[in-house]
Short mmCIF file of C-alpha atoms in Angstrom, two decimals:
data_model
loop_
_atom_site.label_atom_id
_atom_site.label_comp_id
_atom_site.label_asym_id
_atom_site.label_seq_id
_atom_site.Cartn_x
_atom_site.Cartn_y
_atom_site.Cartn_z
CA MET A 1 -23.93 -23.85 13.40
CA PRO A 2 -22.00 -26.54 15.46
CA VAL A 3 -20.21 -25.52 18.67
CA LEU A 4 -16.52 -26.46 18.83
CA PHE A 5 -16.04 -25.39 22.50
CA ARG A 6 -17.19 -22.86 24.97
CA MET A 7 -15.34 -19.82 26.24
CA LYS A 8 -16.05 -16.97 28.55
CA VAL A 9 -16.00 -13.54 26.76
CA ILE A 10 -13.10 -11.95 28.73
CA PRO A 11 -10.56 -14.65 28.06
CA LEU A 12 -11.75 -14.83 24.52
CA VAL A 13 -10.96 -11.16 23.90
CA LEU A 14 -7.46 -11.69 25.52
CA LEU A 15 -7.06 -14.72 23.13
CA LEU A 16 -7.95 -12.49 20.13
CA ALA A 17 -5.43 -9.88 21.38
CA MET A 18 -2.81 -12.57 21.47
CA VAL A 19 -3.70 -13.86 17.96
CA PHE A 20 -3.32 -10.33 16.63
CA ALA A 21 -0.19 -9.66 18.56
CA PHE A 22 1.78 -12.76 17.77
CA LEU A 23 0.23 -13.78 14.35
CA LEU A 24 -1.00 -10.76 12.41
CA ASN A 25 1.45 -8.35 14.02
CA TRP A 26 4.40 -10.63 13.37
CA PRO A 27 5.80 -8.06 10.85
CA VAL A 28 5.70 -5.38 13.67
CA LEU A 29 7.54 -7.58 16.00
CA LEU A 30 10.16 -8.47 13.45
CA HIS A 31 10.69 -4.73 12.71
CA PHE A 32 10.86 -4.02 16.46
CA TYR A 33 13.55 -6.65 17.12
CA ASP A 34 15.40 -5.67 13.93
CA ILE A 35 15.70 -2.17 15.43
CA LEU A 36 16.89 -3.56 18.80
CA SER A 37 19.52 -5.73 17.11
CA HIS A 38 21.26 -2.53 15.80
CA LEU A 39 21.39 -0.97 19.24
CA GLU A 40 24.61 -1.07 21.14
CA HIS A 41 22.87 -1.74 24.39
CA ASP A 42 19.48 -3.06 25.18
CA LYS A 43 17.86 -4.39 28.43
CA ALA A 44 16.60 -8.00 28.55
CA GLY A 45 13.51 -6.88 30.43
CA PHE A 46 12.65 -4.25 27.84
CA VAL A 47 13.04 -6.74 25.11
CA ILE A 48 10.76 -9.30 26.80
CA SER A 49 8.19 -6.74 27.62
CA ILE A 50 7.38 -5.72 24.07
CA PRO A 51 4.92 -8.48 23.20
CA PHE A 52 3.26 -8.23 26.60
CA VAL A 53 2.66 -4.51 26.09
CA LEU A 54 1.34 -5.13 22.58
CA VAL A 55 -1.16 -7.79 23.90
CA ALA A 56 -2.25 -5.54 26.78
CA ALA A 57 -2.81 -2.50 24.44
CA LEU A 58 -4.82 -4.65 22.03
CA ASN A 59 -6.80 -6.21 24.83
CA PHE A 60 -7.68 -2.69 26.06
CA VAL A 61 -8.74 -1.48 22.54
CA PHE A 62 -10.71 -4.70 21.77
CA MET A 63 -12.62 -5.00 24.92
CA PRO A 64 -15.35 -2.27 24.13
CA PHE A 65 -16.32 -4.33 21.02
CA SER A 66 -16.93 -7.64 22.94
CA VAL A 67 -20.68 -7.12 23.24
CA ARG A 68 -23.21 -9.81 22.28
CA TYR A 69 -24.08 -9.91 18.52
CA LEU A 70 -21.22 -7.56 17.63
CA LEU A 71 -18.09 -9.57 18.76
CA LYS A 72 -18.11 -12.41 16.13
CA PRO A 73 -18.82 -10.47 12.90
CA PHE A 74 -16.65 -7.60 14.02
CA PHE A 75 -13.60 -9.63 14.86
CA ALA A 76 -14.06 -11.95 12.00
CA LEU A 77 -13.92 -8.98 9.59
CA LEU A 78 -10.85 -7.69 11.48
CA LEU A 79 -9.09 -11.09 11.13
CA ILE A 80 -9.68 -11.33 7.37
CA THR A 81 -8.72 -7.71 6.63
CA GLY A 82 -5.89 -7.81 9.16
CA SER A 83 -4.49 -10.93 7.41
CA MET A 84 -4.25 -9.16 4.06
CA VAL A 85 -2.64 -6.09 5.68
CA SER A 86 -0.17 -8.36 7.50
CA TYR A 87 0.88 -10.14 4.28
CA SER A 88 1.44 -6.80 2.50
CA THR A 89 3.39 -5.46 5.52
CA LEU A 90 5.60 -8.57 5.85
CA LYS A 91 6.23 -9.07 2.16
CA TYR A 92 6.30 -5.65 0.77
CA LYS A 93 6.76 -3.32 3.77
CA VAL A 94 3.55 -1.49 2.79
CA MET A 95 2.37 1.08 5.33
CA PHE A 96 -1.36 1.59 5.48
CA ASP A 97 -1.76 5.32 6.16
CA GLN A 98 -4.68 7.34 4.76
CA SER A 99 -3.02 7.84 1.43
CA MET A 100 -2.69 4.00 1.08
CA ILE A 101 -6.38 3.52 1.87
CA GLN A 102 -7.23 6.15 -0.77
CA ASN A 103 -4.95 4.31 -3.24
CA ILE A 104 -6.66 1.00 -2.46
CA VAL A 105 -10.27 2.46 -2.83
CA GLU A 106 -9.31 3.96 -6.21
CA THR A 107 -7.72 0.81 -7.55
CA ASN A 108 -9.76 -0.88 -10.39
CA PRO A 109 -10.63 -4.55 -10.38
CA GLN A 110 -8.11 -5.35 -13.16
CA GLU A 111 -5.34 -3.70 -11.10
CA ALA A 112 -6.41 -5.44 -7.90
CA HIS A 113 -6.32 -8.81 -9.67
CA SER A 114 -2.68 -8.47 -10.36
CA TYR A 115 -1.81 -8.66 -6.69
CA LEU A 116 -3.48 -12.04 -6.24
CA ASN A 117 -1.18 -15.07 -6.01
CA GLY A 118 -0.86 -18.41 -4.31
CA SER A 119 1.14 -17.06 -1.36
CA ILE A 120 -1.37 -14.32 -0.42
CA ILE A 121 -4.35 -16.68 -0.81
CA LEU A 122 -2.67 -19.36 1.46
CA TRP A 123 -1.70 -16.66 3.94
CA LEU A 124 -5.26 -15.34 3.99
CA LEU A 125 -6.77 -18.82 4.44
CA LEU A 126 -4.49 -19.76 7.35
CA THR A 127 -4.17 -16.44 9.22
CA GLY A 128 -7.56 -14.87 8.45
CA VAL A 129 -10.30 -17.15 7.22
CA LEU A 130 -9.48 -20.15 9.43
CA PRO A 131 -9.37 -18.12 12.69
CA ALA A 132 -12.59 -16.34 11.68
CA VAL A 133 -14.33 -19.66 11.10
CA LEU A 134 -13.04 -20.97 14.46
CA LEU A 135 -14.37 -17.84 16.14
CA PHE A 136 -17.84 -18.59 14.88
CA LEU A 137 -17.63 -22.15 16.26
CA ILE A 138 -17.04 -20.97 19.69
CA LYS A 139 -19.91 -20.74 22.18
CA ILE A 140 -19.33 -17.42 24.04
CA GLU A 141 -20.42 -17.33 27.56
CA TYR A 142 -21.49 -13.88 28.72
CA PRO A 143 -22.11 -12.82 32.39
CA SER A 144 -25.65 -13.30 33.50
CA LYS A 145 -26.14 -9.64 34.42
CA TRP A 146 -25.37 -6.71 32.17
CA TYR A 147 -23.62 -4.80 35.03
CA LYS A 148 -21.38 -7.84 35.76
CA GLY A 149 -20.37 -7.78 32.14
CA VAL A 150 -19.52 -4.11 32.32
CA ALA A 151 -17.54 -4.65 35.55
CA TRP A 152 -15.49 -7.55 34.24
CA ARG A 153 -14.70 -5.61 31.00
CA ALA A 154 -13.73 -2.60 32.99
CA LEU A 155 -11.53 -4.80 35.32
CA SER A 156 -9.82 -6.24 32.24
CA MET A 157 -9.03 -2.93 30.70
CA VAL A 158 -7.73 -1.58 33.93
CA ALA A 159 -5.56 -4.61 34.21
CA SER A 160 -4.18 -3.84 30.73
CA LEU A 161 -3.50 -0.24 31.62
CA ALA A 162 -1.83 -1.30 34.79
CA LEU A 163 0.54 -3.62 32.99
CA ILE A 164 1.36 -0.95 30.45
CA ALA A 165 1.88 1.66 33.15
CA GLY A 166 4.12 -0.81 35.13
CA VAL A 167 6.30 -1.42 32.14
CA ALA A 168 6.42 2.27 31.27
CA ALA A 169 7.54 3.08 34.78
CA ILE A 170 10.53 0.80 34.37
CA TYR A 171 11.33 1.11 30.66
CA TYR A 172 9.86 4.51 29.55
CA GLN A 173 13.12 5.86 28.34
CA ASP A 174 13.80 2.75 26.17
CA TYR A 175 10.35 2.95 24.63
CA ALA A 176 10.62 6.71 24.05
CA SER A 177 13.98 6.42 22.54
CA VAL A 178 12.88 3.68 20.07
CA GLY A 179 9.71 5.57 19.37
CA ARG A 180 11.43 8.90 18.69
CA ASN A 181 13.89 7.37 16.24
CA ASN A 182 11.34 5.06 14.50
CA SER A 183 8.22 7.23 14.11
CA THR A 184 6.42 4.76 11.85
CA LEU A 185 6.21 1.86 14.36
CA ASN A 186 2.84 3.06 15.73
CA LYS A 187 1.45 3.16 12.21
CA GLU A 188 2.37 -0.52 11.67
CA ILE A 189 0.22 -2.09 14.35
CA ILE A 190 -2.71 -4.19 13.06
CA PRO A 191 -5.62 -3.52 13.00
CA THR A 192 -5.39 -0.02 14.54
CA ASN A 193 -3.31 1.23 11.67
CA TYR A 194 -5.70 0.51 8.74
CA VAL A 195 -8.93 0.98 10.77
CA TYR A 196 -7.89 4.51 11.86
CA SER A 197 -6.80 5.38 8.28
CA THR A 198 -9.94 4.09 6.80
CA PHE A 199 -11.98 6.00 9.25
CA GLY A 200 -10.07 9.09 8.41
CA TYR A 201 -10.53 8.55 4.60
CA VAL A 202 -14.29 7.96 4.96
CA LYS A 203 -14.73 11.02 7.17
CA ASP A 204 -12.75 13.29 4.90
CA THR A 205 -14.34 11.82 1.74
CA TYR A 206 -18.03 11.52 2.73
CA PHE A 207 -18.69 13.26 6.04
CA THR A 208 -16.76 16.54 5.59
CA THR A 209 -18.42 19.51 4.08
CA LYS A 210 -17.01 19.95 0.55
CA GLU A 211 -15.22 23.19 -0.31
CA PRO A 212 -16.89 25.35 -2.85
CA PHE A 213 -15.69 24.46 -6.44
CA GLN A 214 -13.00 26.90 -7.46
CA THR A 215 -12.35 27.93 -11.00
CA LEU A 216 -8.70 28.49 -12.02
CA GLY A 217 -7.06 30.78 -14.60
CA ASP A 218 -10.22 32.56 -15.62
CA ASP A 219 -7.95 35.36 -16.92
CA ALA A 220 -5.90 33.00 -19.20
CA LYS A 221 -5.13 34.18 -22.63
CA ARG A 222 -3.02 32.80 -25.41
CA VAL A 223 -1.83 34.11 -28.71
CA ALA A 224 -1.95 31.33 -31.26
CA SER A 225 1.02 30.74 -33.51
CA ALA A 226 0.94 32.60 -36.85
CA ASP A 227 2.97 29.85 -38.49
CA LYS A 228 1.03 26.58 -37.83
CA PRO A 229 -0.85 24.99 -35.01
CA THR A 230 0.75 23.18 -32.13
CA LEU A 231 0.30 19.41 -31.39
CA MET A 232 1.40 18.42 -27.90
CA PHE A 233 1.66 14.94 -26.47
CA LEU A 234 1.73 14.96 -22.64
CA VAL A 235 2.61 11.51 -21.42
CA ILE A 236 2.08 10.39 -17.75
CA GLY A 237 4.23 7.42 -16.89
CA GLU A 238 3.53 4.84 -14.16
CA THR A 239 5.90 3.57 -11.60
CA ALA A 240 9.08 4.52 -13.51
CA ARG A 241 12.11 5.42 -11.49
CA SER A 242 14.83 7.64 -12.69
CA LYS A 243 17.78 5.33 -11.67
CA ASN A 244 16.75 2.73 -14.18
CA PHE A 245 16.98 5.10 -17.21
CA SER A 246 20.11 4.78 -19.22
CA MET A 247 19.86 8.48 -20.18
CA ASN A 248 20.21 9.20 -16.52
CA GLY A 249 23.31 7.07 -16.01
CA TYR A 250 21.95 3.50 -15.65
CA SER A 251 24.40 0.88 -17.02
CA ARG A 252 21.75 -0.96 -19.05
CA ASP A 253 20.48 0.54 -22.36
CA THR A 254 16.84 0.91 -21.24
CA ASN A 255 16.40 3.98 -23.48
CA ALA A 256 17.67 2.23 -26.65
CA TRP A 257 14.63 3.35 -28.73
CA THR A 258 14.56 7.06 -27.95
CA ARG A 259 18.38 7.19 -28.07
CA GLN A 260 18.18 6.12 -31.71
CA ILE A 261 15.68 8.76 -32.50
CA GLY A 262 17.81 11.53 -30.89
CA GLY A 263 16.83 14.94 -29.70
CA VAL A 264 15.29 13.63 -26.47
CA ILE A 265 16.31 15.56 -23.37
CA SER A 266 16.20 13.57 -20.02
CA PHE A 267 16.01 15.52 -16.87
CA ALA A 268 18.15 13.76 -14.28
CA ASN A 269 16.94 15.21 -11.05
CA VAL A 270 13.09 15.27 -10.80
CA HIS A 271 11.05 14.23 -7.83
CA SER A 272 7.41 13.31 -7.55
CA CYS A 273 4.58 14.77 -5.53
CA GLY A 274 3.62 11.51 -4.02
CA THR A 275 4.50 7.88 -3.92
CA ALA A 276 1.17 6.63 -5.30
CA THR A 277 -0.92 7.50 -8.36
CA ALA A 278 -3.90 8.64 -6.37
CA VAL A 279 -1.82 11.50 -4.93
CA SER A 280 0.76 12.27 -7.67
CA VAL A 281 -1.55 12.64 -10.67
CA PRO A 282 -4.00 15.11 -9.20
CA CYS A 283 -1.14 16.89 -7.52
CA MET A 284 0.97 17.36 -10.63
CA PHE A 285 -2.09 18.87 -12.50
CA SER A 286 -2.94 21.17 -9.65
CA ASP A 287 -1.53 24.65 -8.99
CA MET A 288 -0.33 23.59 -5.54
CA ASN A 289 3.18 22.48 -4.64
CA ARG A 290 3.77 19.21 -2.86
CA THR A 291 4.11 20.63 0.68
CA GLU A 292 0.70 22.45 0.50
CA TYR A 293 -1.13 19.92 -1.58
CA SER A 294 -4.70 19.13 -0.42
CA HIS A 295 -6.48 16.26 -2.06
CA LYS A 296 -9.85 17.78 -1.01
CA ARG A 297 -8.93 21.08 -2.56
CA ALA A 298 -7.69 19.53 -5.73
CA ALA A 299 -10.92 17.56 -6.08
CA ASN A 300 -12.89 20.81 -5.83
CA SER A 301 -10.80 22.94 -8.18
CA GLU A 302 -9.94 23.19 -11.77
CA GLY A 303 -6.42 22.19 -12.81
CA LEU A 304 -3.88 22.53 -15.55
CA LEU A 305 -5.87 20.93 -18.34
CA ASP A 306 -8.88 23.28 -17.57
CA VAL A 307 -6.66 26.33 -17.84
CA VAL A 308 -5.23 25.25 -21.23
CA ARG A 309 -8.70 24.36 -22.46
CA LYS A 310 -9.97 27.85 -21.63
CA THR A 311 -7.60 29.31 -24.21
CA GLY A 312 -9.05 27.35 -27.09
CA VAL A 313 -6.72 24.36 -27.18
CA SER A 314 -8.56 21.22 -28.23
CA MET A 315 -8.02 18.48 -25.54
CA LEU A 316 -8.18 14.64 -25.18
CA TRP A 317 -7.12 12.30 -22.42
CA LYS A 318 -6.46 8.61 -23.32
CA ASP A 319 -6.07 6.26 -20.30
CA ASN A 320 -4.55 2.81 -19.95
CA ASP A 321 -4.00 2.95 -16.20
CA GLY A 322 -7.41 2.91 -14.53
CA GLY A 323 -8.41 6.64 -14.56
CA CYS A 324 -6.97 10.13 -14.23
CA LYS A 325 -7.85 10.49 -10.51
CA GLY A 326 -9.86 13.59 -11.33
CA ALA A 327 -7.22 15.45 -13.45
CA CYS A 328 -9.20 14.98 -16.72
CA THR A 329 -12.85 15.21 -15.32
CA ARG A 330 -13.82 18.18 -17.50
CA ILE A 331 -12.15 17.28 -20.80
CA PRO A 332 -12.90 14.59 -23.34
CA THR A 333 -11.64 11.24 -22.20
CA ILE A 334 -11.11 7.77 -23.69
CA GLU A 335 -10.51 5.01 -21.27
CA ILE A 336 -8.91 1.94 -22.87
CA LYS A 337 -10.90 -1.27 -22.04
CA PRO A 338 -8.90 -4.48 -21.47
CA THR A 339 -10.61 -5.94 -24.54
CA ALA A 340 -9.88 -3.02 -26.83
CA ASP A 341 -7.46 -4.76 -29.08
CA PRO A 342 -7.07 -8.49 -29.33
CA LYS A 343 -3.39 -8.16 -30.25
CA LEU A 344 -2.54 -5.71 -27.44
CA CYS A 345 -4.97 -6.76 -24.69
CA ASP A 346 -5.57 -10.01 -22.87
CA GLY A 347 -8.91 -9.21 -21.30
CA GLN A 348 -7.40 -7.86 -18.06
CA THR A 349 -4.74 -5.43 -19.18
CA CYS A 350 -3.41 -3.85 -22.37
CA TYR A 351 0.15 -2.94 -23.50
CA ASP A 352 0.61 0.80 -23.75
CA GLU A 353 0.94 0.60 -27.58
CA VAL A 354 -2.86 0.42 -27.54
CA LEU A 355 -2.97 4.18 -26.83
CA LEU A 356 -1.79 4.80 -30.37
CA ASP A 357 -4.71 2.84 -31.75
CA ASN A 358 -6.82 5.14 -33.90
CA ILE A 359 -4.51 8.01 -32.96
CA ASP A 360 -4.79 9.62 -36.45
CA GLN A 361 -8.66 9.56 -36.17
CA ASP A 362 -8.44 11.04 -32.60
CA ILE A 363 -6.28 13.88 -33.83
CA SER A 364 -8.42 14.53 -36.98
CA LYS A 365 -11.47 14.96 -34.76
CA MET A 366 -9.83 17.74 -32.82
CA SER A 367 -9.44 21.29 -34.24
CA GLY A 368 -6.81 23.98 -34.07
CA ASP A 369 -4.12 23.73 -31.46
CA LYS A 370 -4.24 20.21 -29.97
CA MET A 371 -3.13 18.58 -26.70
CA LEU A 372 -3.34 14.87 -26.13
CA ALA A 373 -2.58 13.42 -22.63
CA PHE A 374 -1.73 9.78 -22.39
CA HIS A 375 -1.81 7.90 -19.15
CA LEU A 376 0.48 4.79 -19.35
CA ILE A 377 0.40 1.49 -17.34
CA GLY A 378 4.15 1.67 -17.72
CA SER A 379 5.85 -0.33 -15.07
CA HIS A 380 2.92 -1.00 -12.76
CA GLY A 381 3.70 -3.95 -10.44
CA PRO A 382 3.74 -6.50 -9.11
CA THR A 383 3.03 -8.13 -12.46
CA TYR A 384 5.81 -6.41 -14.27
CA PHE A 385 6.03 -9.30 -16.81
CA GLN A 386 2.55 -8.37 -18.10
CA ARG A 387 3.54 -4.91 -19.16
CA TYR A 388 5.48 -5.90 -22.31
CA PRO A 389 4.93 -8.25 -25.16
CA ALA A 390 6.78 -11.58 -25.45
CA ASP A 391 9.05 -10.19 -28.11
CA GLN A 392 10.24 -7.54 -25.85
CA ARG A 393 11.67 -9.87 -23.15
CA HIS A 394 15.09 -8.23 -23.59
CA TYR A 395 16.52 -9.04 -20.13
CA MET A 396 16.25 -12.60 -18.92
CA PRO A 397 15.46 -14.49 -16.77
CA GLU A 398 12.28 -12.62 -15.88
CA CYS A 399 10.06 -12.67 -12.83
CA ALA A 400 6.90 -14.17 -14.43
CA ARG A 401 4.78 -14.10 -11.09
CA SER A 402 3.01 -11.50 -8.84
CA ASP A 403 4.65 -12.69 -5.55
CA ILE A 404 7.71 -10.82 -6.55
CA GLU A 405 9.36 -11.41 -3.19
CA ASN A 406 9.84 -15.06 -4.22
CA CYS A 407 11.85 -14.07 -7.29
CA THR A 408 15.54 -13.60 -7.28
CA GLN A 409 16.76 -9.98 -7.43
CA GLU A 410 18.12 -10.62 -10.86
CA GLN A 411 14.74 -11.83 -12.20
CA LEU A 412 12.90 -8.96 -10.50
CA VAL A 413 15.23 -6.33 -11.93
CA ASN A 414 15.19 -7.92 -15.38
CA SER A 415 11.37 -7.72 -15.56
CA TYR A 416 11.32 -4.12 -14.25
CA ASP A 417 13.97 -3.11 -16.77
CA ASN A 418 12.01 -4.70 -19.53
CA THR A 419 8.97 -2.47 -18.54
CA ILE A 420 11.21 0.62 -18.70
CA ARG A 421 12.58 -0.45 -22.02
CA ASN A 422 9.09 -1.11 -23.35
CA THR A 423 7.86 2.34 -22.23
CA ASP A 424 10.79 3.81 -24.10
CA ARG A 425 9.69 1.90 -27.21
CA VAL A 426 6.27 3.40 -26.87
CA MET A 427 7.77 6.84 -26.41
CA ALA A 428 9.72 6.38 -29.69
CA GLN A 429 6.56 5.37 -31.46
CA MET A 430 4.87 8.52 -30.12
CA ILE A 431 7.80 10.76 -31.31
CA GLU A 432 7.72 9.10 -34.74
CA LYS A 433 3.94 9.81 -34.93
CA LEU A 434 4.57 13.49 -34.02
CA LYS A 435 7.27 13.61 -36.75
CA GLN A 436 4.72 12.51 -39.23
CA TYR A 437 2.64 15.61 -38.32
CA SER A 438 5.59 18.07 -38.19
CA ASP A 439 4.80 19.47 -41.70
CA ARG A 440 1.39 20.60 -40.49
CA TYR A 441 2.05 21.23 -36.75
CA ASN A 442 4.78 22.36 -34.38
CA THR A 443 5.04 19.19 -32.30
CA VAL A 444 6.32 18.50 -28.80
CA LEU A 445 6.26 15.57 -26.29
CA ILE A 446 6.63 15.66 -22.55
CA TYR A 447 6.94 12.56 -20.53
CA VAL A 448 6.93 12.36 -16.63
CA SER A 449 6.27 9.40 -14.34
CA ASP A 450 3.88 9.74 -11.51
CA HIS A 451 6.17 8.01 -8.94
CA GLY A 452 8.93 5.47 -8.66
CA GLU A 453 9.17 2.00 -7.34
CA SER A 454 11.09 -0.17 -4.72
CA LEU A 455 12.57 -3.38 -5.93
CA GLY A 456 13.53 -4.93 -2.64
CA GLU A 457 16.00 -2.24 -1.53
CA LYS A 458 15.96 -1.96 2.28
CA GLY A 459 13.32 -4.75 2.23
CA LEU A 460 10.83 -2.53 0.44
CA TYR A 461 8.72 -3.50 -2.61
CA LEU A 462 6.25 -1.57 -4.80
CA HIS A 463 5.44 2.02 -3.73
CA GLY A 464 3.15 4.01 -1.46
CA THR A 465 5.58 4.47 1.51
CA PRO A 466 4.71 7.82 3.30
CA TYR A 467 6.60 10.56 1.50
CA LYS A 468 8.64 11.73 4.52
CA ILE A 469 10.24 8.31 4.90
CA ALA A 470 9.96 7.06 1.30
CA PRO A 471 13.27 6.00 -0.32
CA GLU A 472 14.68 7.72 -3.39
CA GLU A 473 13.55 4.86 -5.50
CA GLN A 474 9.96 5.84 -4.92
CA THR A 475 10.32 9.60 -5.42
CA HIS A 476 13.18 10.18 -7.95
CA ILE A 477 11.39 9.94 -11.26
CA PRO A 478 12.22 10.42 -14.94
CA MET A 479 11.20 13.34 -17.10
CA GLN A 480 11.83 13.62 -20.79
CA VAL A 481 11.18 16.15 -23.50
CA TRP A 482 11.27 16.04 -27.31
CA MET A 483 10.64 19.04 -29.59
CA SER A 484 10.35 19.31 -33.38
CA PRO A 485 12.56 21.82 -35.24
CA GLY A 486 9.35 23.86 -35.98
CA PHE A 487 8.45 23.85 -32.28
CA ILE A 488 11.93 24.95 -31.25
CA ALA A 489 12.09 27.75 -33.76
CA GLU A 490 8.49 28.85 -32.82
CA LYS A 491 9.32 29.03 -29.12
CA HIS A 492 12.90 30.43 -29.65
CA MET A 493 14.08 27.54 -27.45
CA ASN A 494 17.87 27.24 -26.66
CA MET A 495 18.34 23.47 -26.58
CA THR A 496 21.89 23.76 -25.27
CA CYS A 497 20.58 25.72 -22.26
CA LEU A 498 17.75 23.32 -21.78
CA GLN A 499 20.13 20.36 -21.86
CA ASN A 500 22.44 21.91 -19.30
CA ASN A 501 19.60 22.66 -17.05
CA ALA A 502 18.23 19.12 -17.34
CA LEU A 503 21.61 17.91 -16.08
CA LYS A 504 22.29 20.23 -13.31
CA ASN A 505 19.03 21.64 -12.01
CA ALA A 506 16.61 19.96 -9.59
CA TYR A 507 12.89 19.89 -10.51
CA SER A 508 9.69 18.24 -9.34
CA HIS A 509 5.99 17.77 -10.26
CA ASP A 510 5.58 21.28 -8.91
CA ASN A 511 7.12 22.61 -12.10
CA LEU A 512 4.70 20.82 -14.50
CA PHE A 513 1.82 23.31 -14.15
CA SER A 514 3.69 26.43 -15.07
CA SER A 515 5.94 24.67 -17.57
CA VAL A 516 3.03 23.43 -19.70
CA LEU A 517 1.38 26.91 -19.48
CA GLY A 518 4.59 28.40 -20.56
CA LEU A 519 5.06 26.23 -23.63
CA TRP A 520 1.57 27.22 -24.71
CA ASP A 521 2.44 30.91 -24.14
CA ILE A 522 -0.56 31.29 -21.79
CA SER A 523 -0.62 34.50 -19.71
CA THR A 524 -2.55 34.16 -16.49
CA SER A 525 -2.25 35.11 -12.84
CA VAL A 526 -1.68 31.46 -11.85
CA TYR A 527 1.39 31.06 -14.11
CA LYS A 528 4.68 31.36 -12.28
CA PRO A 529 7.71 32.04 -14.48
CA ASP A 530 10.20 30.89 -11.90
CA MET A 531 8.49 27.47 -11.87
CA ASP A 532 8.60 27.13 -15.69
CA ILE A 533 11.39 24.76 -16.56
CA PHE A 534 11.58 26.21 -20.14
CA HIS A 535 11.33 29.96 -19.30
CA GLY A 536 14.97 30.65 -18.87
CA CYS A 537 15.95 28.92 -22.14
CA ARG A 538 13.76 30.96 -24.42
CA SER A 539 15.29 33.97 -26.15
#
């Protein structure tokens, strides 16, 4: 490989620290100075010191990895991955904690492809690939003796600490104040944020002793209806937020299809367990509430569907969103392939109508009481425009691109609202299908989204923000219920009571577990009547 120029190892590491500080950590510096711009008083020295402290800290962290044969491949990898993280942070305000790493690892190729666009490729080439190539063209000069190399590295690290200590001695109160009021800043520094989070995810996933598998609801019993069997559709939405549902007060008629059907109850105040599918879906099907939820425990335990299955209900999960994240592991599953239906799929993704393909055959293959769970692709971004057919472009102009930050707010909201309206259309089709079975079954549909979505509010896009600082747009989700007259009579459901509760009471994913068990009249020690949304409205 040709040599571009020569450089001693110690200044090279300092140069790398400066590249990360001023180029890849540009989003962090912008965030820092945005915070300072809102302070009534700030010291010029404190403001000037911020990039120097960042460079010194990175130099200290980088120095131990500056050994021969490791330096170039290690930092080339950090430059390329750091570039992608930097773009996501700058454009979408994504925070790379352990939950986000889990979400990335569990993303399927089709879903990942939707995030690619010209902007991110250009950014990656200029800020990641190009610096990595230049690094390999540098002839690094190492000290002739190993102990001299150790001494020079130690001296550089001590100098970095001395600079940080000197700044802290003068401006400690300023840094402490900003840090206390902005606890996420330390999680935004590239590459320490995603490297640390990835290490934690790998350790917890592959190098931690698994908990013994736990069964759930082994005492579950159910008395089947003496009238006719029950057919339940449980629909898991994707990335739908409550504030864009007209049934919850939104100015646009995004629930036009179900509004025409009538009988749909919309719960106005429901919150999710997480801000990403990888957390919310396994959490909502577990018997744990949000504050005690453990992904490790959920992965090694039975869940809601297992308990229902134990009582003799015939089960099926149909998925159009890349997997159930462990919630359906032990029940029959159909994963929709992106080539499943030429009319509804384009080879990379399918419209949610595809879930109704062969639905009559699916139902006929099941016996007795039946429960079908559908996992929608719903409003999954950033390619919102790919979630609805051309004839469903109701709100125009749309944002027909994946780099949504380059669309106008009007275009972005139009595309997103089209996804909500299309999901409503699919819900209406599912209800109409249940109506066709109402002479043979007591039928019911429950719809709930996994999490919400940010559409540029407060500079945030997409989802996945850590829950404790996540905006309402990412946690306030829609939930809807439709029941046939036969189901209402069988369950002695007071619909006026249910409608009133839907308007005034606050619920969350924590309620789903016991609410579904309650609708199936399953008695078990893991059922909690006070968490059952429907319990108080049954006479």
